[in-house]
Coordinates of C-alpha atoms in Angstrom, one line a residue:
M217 CA -30.7 -46.5 14.1
N218 CA -27.4 -48.0 15.6
P219 CA -26.4 -51.0 13.5
A220 CA -24.2 -52.4 16.3
G221 CA -25.6 -55.8 17.4
T222 CA -27.9 -56.3 14.4
H223 CA -28.0 -59.9 13.0
Y224 CA -26.4 -58.8 9.6
Q225 CA -23.6 -56.6 10.9
N226 CA -20.4 -57.0 8.8
E227 CA -22.2 -59.4 6.4
S228 CA -22.0 -59.1 2.6
I229 CA -25.3 -59.2 0.7
T230 CA -25.4 -59.7 -3.1
F231 CA -27.9 -57.6 -5.0
A232 CA -28.6 -59.4 -8.3
T233 CA -28.4 -56.6 -10.8
M234 CA -26.4 -55.3 -13.8
H235 CA -28.1 -51.9 -13.6
G236 CA -26.5 -50.5 -10.4
K237 CA -29.3 -51.3 -8.0
E238 CA -26.7 -52.2 -5.3
L239 CA -26.0 -48.5 -5.1
L240 CA -29.7 -47.9 -4.1
A241 CA -29.4 -50.3 -1.1
R242 CA -25.9 -49.6 0.2
Q243 CA -26.6 -46.5 2.3
S244 CA -29.6 -47.9 4.2
F245 CA -28.1 -51.4 4.7
A246 CA -24.9 -49.9 6.0
D247 CA -26.6 -47.3 8.3
V248 CA -29.4 -49.6 9.6
L249 CA -27.7 -53.1 9.6
G250 CA -24.0 -52.5 9.3
A251 CA -24.0 -54.7 6.2
S252 CA -22.4 -54.2 2.8
V253 CA -24.2 -54.7 -0.5
I254 CA -22.3 -55.9 -3.5
A255 CA -23.2 -56.7 -7.2
P256 CA -22.2 -60.1 -8.6
P257 CA -19.8 -60.3 -11.5
E258 CA -21.0 -61.4 -15.0
L259 CA -24.7 -61.5 -14.1
D260 CA -27.0 -61.1 -17.1
T261 CA -30.5 -60.3 -15.6
D262 CA -31.9 -59.9 -19.1
V263 CA -32.3 -63.7 -19.3
F264 CA -35.1 -63.3 -16.7
G265 CA -37.1 -60.9 -18.9
T266 CA -36.8 -57.5 -20.5
F267 CA -39.1 -54.5 -20.5
T268 CA -39.0 -54.3 -24.3
G269 CA -40.2 -57.8 -24.7
E270 CA -37.3 -59.5 -26.5
V271 CA -37.1 -61.9 -23.5
P272 CA -40.6 -62.7 -22.0
R273 CA -40.7 -63.0 -18.2
A274 CA -41.2 -66.7 -17.5
A275 CA -42.6 -66.3 -14.0
G276 CA -44.4 -63.7 -11.9
P277 CA -42.6 -60.7 -10.3
R278 CA -41.9 -62.4 -7.0
G279 CA -40.8 -65.7 -8.6
T280 CA -38.6 -63.8 -11.0
A281 CA -37.0 -61.7 -8.3
L282 CA -36.3 -64.8 -6.2
A283 CA -34.7 -66.6 -9.2
K284 CA -32.5 -63.5 -9.8
A285 CA -31.5 -63.3 -6.1
R286 CA -30.4 -66.9 -6.0
R287 CA -28.4 -66.6 -9.2
G288 CA -26.8 -63.5 -7.8
M289 CA -25.9 -65.3 -4.6
E290 CA -24.3 -68.1 -6.6
L291 CA -22.2 -65.7 -8.6
G292 CA -21.4 -63.5 -5.6
N293 CA -20.6 -66.5 -3.4
T294 CA -22.8 -65.3 -0.6
R295 CA -25.6 -66.9 1.3
L296 CA -27.5 -63.6 1.5
G297 CA -29.2 -62.0 -1.5
L298 CA -31.4 -59.2 -2.8
A299 CA -33.2 -58.7 -6.1
S300 CA -36.0 -56.5 -7.4
E301 CA -38.5 -56.8 -10.2
G302 CA -40.6 -54.0 -11.7
T303 CA -43.7 -54.0 -13.8
F304 CA -45.2 -51.0 -15.6
S305 CA -48.8 -51.3 -16.8
T306 CA -51.6 -49.0 -18.0
G307 CA -54.9 -49.5 -16.5
F308 CA -56.8 -46.3 -16.9
G309 CA -56.1 -44.6 -20.3
T310 CA -52.7 -42.9 -20.2
I311 CA -52.0 -43.5 -16.4
V312 CA -49.0 -45.8 -15.8
E313 CA -48.7 -47.9 -12.7
N314 CA -45.4 -49.1 -11.4
T315 CA -45.5 -52.2 -9.3
E316 CA -42.1 -53.0 -7.6
V317 CA -41.1 -56.1 -5.7
L318 CA -38.0 -56.4 -3.6
V319 CA -36.9 -59.8 -2.1
F320 CA -34.3 -60.7 0.5
V321 CA -33.0 -64.3 0.8
D322 CA -31.1 -65.7 3.7
D323 CA -30.0 -69.3 3.1
I324 CA -28.5 -69.6 6.6
L325 CA -31.8 -68.9 8.4
Q326 CA -34.0 -70.2 5.4
L327 CA -35.7 -66.8 5.0
E328 CA -37.4 -65.3 2.0
L329 CA -38.8 -61.8 2.7
V330 CA -40.8 -59.6 0.3
E331 CA -41.5 -55.9 0.3
G332 CA -43.5 -54.3 -2.4
S333 CA -45.0 -51.0 -3.6
I334 CA -47.6 -49.9 -6.2
E335 CA -47.3 -46.3 -7.3
L336 CA -48.5 -44.1 -10.1
S337 CA -45.5 -43.5 -12.4
P338 CA -44.8 -39.8 -13.5
L339 CA -43.9 -41.2 -16.9
P340 CA -46.2 -41.5 -19.8
A341 CA -47.0 -44.8 -21.6
A342 CA -45.3 -45.8 -24.8
R343 CA -46.8 -44.3 -27.9
P344 CA -46.5 -44.4 -31.7
I345 CA -44.7 -41.5 -33.3
A346 CA -44.4 -40.4 -37.0
H347 CA -41.7 -37.8 -37.0
L348 CA -38.4 -37.0 -35.3
D349 CA -40.0 -33.9 -33.7
D350 CA -42.4 -36.3 -32.0
A351 CA -39.5 -38.1 -30.4
L352 CA -37.9 -34.8 -29.3
N353 CA -41.1 -33.6 -27.7
F354 CA -41.7 -36.9 -25.9
A355 CA -38.1 -36.9 -24.6
T356 CA -38.5 -33.4 -23.3
A357 CA -41.8 -34.3 -21.5
V358 CA -40.2 -37.3 -19.7
G359 CA -37.2 -35.4 -18.4
F360 CA -34.6 -36.4 -20.9
P361 CA -31.6 -36.8 -20.6
E362 CA -31.8 -37.8 -16.9
Q363 CA -34.7 -40.1 -18.0
W364 CA -33.5 -42.2 -21.0
I365 CA -35.8 -43.4 -23.8
I366 CA -36.2 -46.4 -26.1
L367 CA -37.3 -46.5 -29.8
Q368 CA -38.8 -49.6 -31.2
T369 CA -39.4 -50.2 -34.9
T370 CA -41.5 -52.9 -36.6
H371 CA -40.9 -54.2 -40.1
N372 CA -42.3 -57.4 -41.7
G373 CA -43.3 -58.6 -38.2
T374 CA -39.8 -58.1 -36.7
T375 CA -39.4 -55.6 -33.9
T376 CA -36.0 -53.9 -33.3
S377 CA -35.3 -52.0 -30.0
Y378 CA -32.9 -49.1 -29.9
K379 CA -31.8 -48.7 -26.3
N380 CA -29.2 -46.6 -24.5
I381 CA -30.6 -43.3 -25.8
G382 CA -29.4 -41.0 -23.1
D383 CA -28.1 -37.8 -24.8
P384 CA -29.4 -35.4 -27.5
D385 CA -26.9 -36.5 -30.1
S386 CA -27.8 -40.2 -29.8
L387 CA -31.5 -39.4 -29.9
R388 CA -31.1 -37.3 -33.1
M389 CA -28.8 -39.8 -34.8
I390 CA -31.0 -42.8 -34.1
G391 CA -34.2 -40.9 -34.8
E392 CA -32.9 -39.8 -38.2
K393 CA -31.9 -43.4 -39.0
V394 CA -35.4 -44.7 -37.9
F395 CA -37.4 -42.1 -39.9
T396 CA -35.4 -42.5 -43.1
N397 CA -36.6 -46.1 -43.4
E398 CA -40.1 -47.3 -44.1
Y399 CA -41.2 -49.1 -40.9
E400 CA -44.7 -50.2 -40.2
S401 CA -44.6 -48.5 -36.8
V402 CA -42.2 -46.6 -34.6
I403 CA -42.9 -46.7 -30.8
I404 CA -41.2 -44.4 -28.2
S405 CA -41.2 -45.3 -24.5
P406 CA -39.3 -44.4 -21.4
D407 CA -36.4 -46.6 -20.5
Y408 CA -37.6 -48.3 -17.3
R409 CA -34.3 -49.9 -16.4
A410 CA -33.3 -48.6 -12.9
H411 CA -30.0 -46.9 -13.9
H412 CA -31.8 -44.9 -16.6
C413 CA -35.1 -44.2 -14.8
P414 CA -34.8 -41.9 -11.8
S415 CA -38.4 -42.3 -10.6
R416 CA -38.1 -46.1 -10.5
A417 CA -34.7 -45.9 -8.8
A418 CA -36.4 -43.8 -6.1
S419 CA -39.0 -46.5 -5.6
I420 CA -36.4 -49.2 -5.3
R421 CA -34.4 -47.1 -2.9
A422 CA -37.5 -46.6 -0.7
L423 CA -38.1 -50.4 -0.7
C424 CA -34.5 -51.0 0.3
E425 CA -34.8 -48.7 3.2
R426 CA -38.0 -50.5 4.3
M427 CA -36.3 -53.9 4.0
A428 CA -33.3 -52.7 6.0
R429 CA -35.6 -51.6 8.8
R430 CA -37.5 -54.8 8.7
L431 CA -34.3 -56.9 8.9
A432 CA -33.3 -54.9 12.0
T433 CA -36.6 -56.0 13.7
E434 CA -36.5 -59.3 15.5
C435 CA -39.5 -61.6 16.0
P436 CA -40.8 -61.1 19.6
S437 CA -41.3 -64.9 19.8
C438 CA -38.2 -66.5 18.2
S439 CA -35.8 -63.5 17.7
T440 CA -35.4 -64.2 14.0
P441 CA -34.7 -61.0 12.0
G442 CA -37.2 -59.7 9.5
F443 CA -40.4 -59.4 11.5
G444 CA -42.7 -57.0 9.7
H445 CA -45.8 -56.1 7.7
V446 CA -47.1 -58.9 5.5
D447 CA -50.9 -58.2 5.0
V448 CA -53.9 -56.1 5.9
E449 CA -57.3 -56.8 7.2
Y450 CA -60.4 -55.0 5.8
G451 CA -63.7 -54.4 7.5
V452 CA -64.0 -51.0 9.4
P453 CA -67.7 -50.8 10.2
C454 CA -69.8 -48.2 8.5
E455 CA -70.8 -45.4 10.8
N456 CA -74.3 -45.3 9.3
C457 CA -75.3 -49.0 9.2
G458 CA -72.6 -50.9 10.9
I459 CA -71.8 -53.2 8.0
A460 CA -68.1 -54.1 7.4
T461 CA -66.6 -51.9 4.7
N462 CA -63.6 -52.2 2.4
M463 CA -61.6 -49.8 4.5
I464 CA -58.4 -51.3 6.1
A465 CA -59.1 -52.1 9.8
A466 CA -55.8 -53.7 10.8
D467 CA -52.2 -54.5 9.7
I468 CA -50.8 -58.0 10.0
H469 CA -47.1 -58.3 11.1
E470 CA -45.5 -61.8 10.9
C471 CA -42.3 -63.7 11.4
G472 CA -40.8 -65.2 8.3
K473 CA -39.6 -68.2 10.3
C474 CA -42.1 -69.2 13.0
A475 CA -45.9 -68.8 13.0
Y476 CA -45.9 -65.8 15.3
H477 CA -47.9 -62.8 14.1
Q478 CA -49.5 -59.6 15.4
R479 CA -52.7 -57.9 14.4
V480 CA -52.3 -54.1 14.8
M481 CA -55.5 -52.2 14.7
R482 CA -55.6 -48.9 12.8
S483 CA -56.9 -45.7 14.4
V484 CA -60.0 -45.3 12.3
K485 CA -62.9 -47.0 14.1
R486 CA -65.8 -46.0 11.9
A487 CA -66.0 -45.6 8.1
S488 CA -67.8 -43.0 6.1
P489 CA -70.9 -44.4 4.2
Q490 CA -69.1 -43.7 0.9
W491 CA -67.0 -46.8 1.6
C492 CA -70.0 -49.0 2.3
N493 CA -71.4 -51.3 -0.4
D494 CA -74.8 -51.2 1.3
C495 CA -75.1 -47.4 1.8
N496 CA -73.3 -46.5 -1.4
P497 CA -73.7 -49.4 -3.8

């Protein structure tokens, strides 16, 4: 895509991060929009919440990302901002789900746009360990040292997190320290921070690419940038009984400024009975 003539050509956009996320957006925003992405100075995003729980997240993912974006814009002295917020959860045994939200804020046009993804993480869930060998085996399984890890100990109700474990010497040194003390529990987990988690970085990069393409798309009605996908509509009829099913029938595209929207039908016209609550309750 030729960035010449896009609304954000030659603009600076602040990505609210202290973990190098601006690097994940720079290429696509330059190629698609002709915009530059910077990181703000002296921003501590840990105040909005940490994966290890020392600081609880006070709002939901979208609200947290918007708060980070606006703080980044303030420190970066720009009226355009980006921020992301990730959540890792276990819903089915050991399967880990990564939900990622990316927001874009334009205070000039009064726009707040959101892109999101839900993916199965290739990383295992946190688990208790009893020996240094357990830590070494876990680290090998998650792709250490490219993927960093975290150790957390609990003693007398106090939890201590050992972060920035990104090389074998650090792992062995901290592991030996941990297991020479009598802790009630030792938990090992992947480090989910973007600069230490390649799989999460890839998810954020993909969202940045999607956001850049969206910002290059103008509303057919008012020409505001950012026209794009916001929702889906369910209800493809069952090919057996004709009842509406839970299959997606259409995608909804909408302008972030005016009320204009489009309903784009998907190609599937009839659904298999396996998706029907009547035929397959």
